[in-house]
């Protein structure tokens, strides 16, 4: 068992510590095709359905994993940790307390939490995690993020479906890192030779709750929308920045995770809006799609302020709520069609 799975409601889990420990990190994505009945034995149905799907996956697959780490993000991560402690069978379950702030105090706190995580892994698995292995993991992550950044820019130039983009980014969070680099190399030669961006499609910015299944990206393509920029965790948040080159790898990891684009689960809202506005200035887009998974409160709270701010900059914004389902929602499609007709 070489996989350590992690529950991360945004991009809070320092995968580099897991790879430096000799394991393959795997983000738990859930399975939108599977019933959530196993998780619903322990959680109310008004709890975030994506998070319930993560628990369903953990209940079914934890025997294949060397351990599980829950990274502090939205409230689902906190509550799940308590439920998983009781019901998910795993030799190693760890709570990584990623801070919600990103100031100097938070950075000191973050570095202490990194040390605690490293100590717990060393103790449990009888291994040693050296500074050199952390630096190698950081270099590998930088390589993957740099490749993803280049590929992501092709979305607004070439005929690359929403599903292809989503599948590639999610593979980088779920497959062994060497395999990811090979997938990225293949995608580069494939995507660069694609036909030009289809003239009948609209270029969109996608924000809101994280999309965890490809069918929702298919729905957007079906509606004539191509996502050419986004601020999702299974998206640009994962690769927008690289790790700084610092002598101390823990400093570099802390600096990276506290300066990446902010999700709604963290302070600050201004930082989140700034990142979106900067992205919108860099790439021509026809509209912004803000979507909220039902019961995902962090993004529901932020959406009004974020969307009003984007509208005040002159952008056309559609906000909608979606179900956790692979089936195409005709009402959602009608709303998108009505919106794109106005553009
Ligand atoms: S969709 Fe929202 S509520 Fe659910 S895990 Fe993600 S951030 Fe948390």
Coordinates of N, CA and C and ligand atoms in Angstrom, one line a residue, residues 7 9 48 50-51 54 74 76 209 265 293 295-299, ligand 1:
X7 N -8.4 14.0 2.4 CA -9.7 14.7 2.3 C -9.3 16.2 2.4
X9 N -10.9 20.0 1.2 CA -12.0 20.7 0.6 C -11.6 21.8 -0.3
X48 N -23.1 18.5 3.0 CA -22.6 18.6 1.6 C -22.5 17.2 0.9
X50 N -21.0 16.2 -1.8 CA -19.6 15.8 -2.2 C -18.9 15.2 -1.0
X51 N -19.0 15.9 0.1 CA -18.2 15.4 1.3 C -18.8 14.0 1.7
X54 N -17.2 11.5 -0.4 CA -15.9 11.2 0.0 C -15.9 10.1 1.1
X74 N -13.2 23.5 4.9 CA -14.5 23.9 5.3 C -15.0 23.1 6.5
X76 N -17.0 20.8 6.8 CA -17.2 19.3 6.5 C -15.9 18.6 6.9
X209 N -18.1 26.4 -6.0 CA -17.7 25.1 -5.4 C -16.9 24.3 -6.3
X265 N -13.2 29.0 1.9 CA -13.1 28.5 3.3 C -12.0 29.3 4.1
X293 N -22.5 24.2 -5.2 CA -23.1 22.9 -4.9 C -24.1 23.0 -3.8
X295 N -25.9 22.9 -0.5 CA -25.4 22.7 0.9 C -23.9 23.0 1.1
X296 N -23.3 23.6 0.0 CA -21.9 24.0 0.2 C -21.9 25.5 0.7
X297 N -21.9 25.6 2.0 CA -22.1 27.0 2.6 C -21.0 27.9 2.3
X298 N -19.7 27.5 2.4 CA -18.6 28.5 2.2 C -18.8 29.3 0.9
X299 N -19.1 28.6 -0.1 CA -19.2 29.3 -1.4 C -20.5 30.1 -1.5
Ligands
LIG1 S1 -18.3 21.4 -1.7 FE1 -18.3 23.0 -0.2 S2 -19.1 22.1 1.7 FE2 -18.6 20.4 0.3 S3 -16.5 19.8 0.9 FE3 -16.3 21.3 -0.7 S4 -16.1 23.3 0.4 FE4 -16.9 21.8 1.8

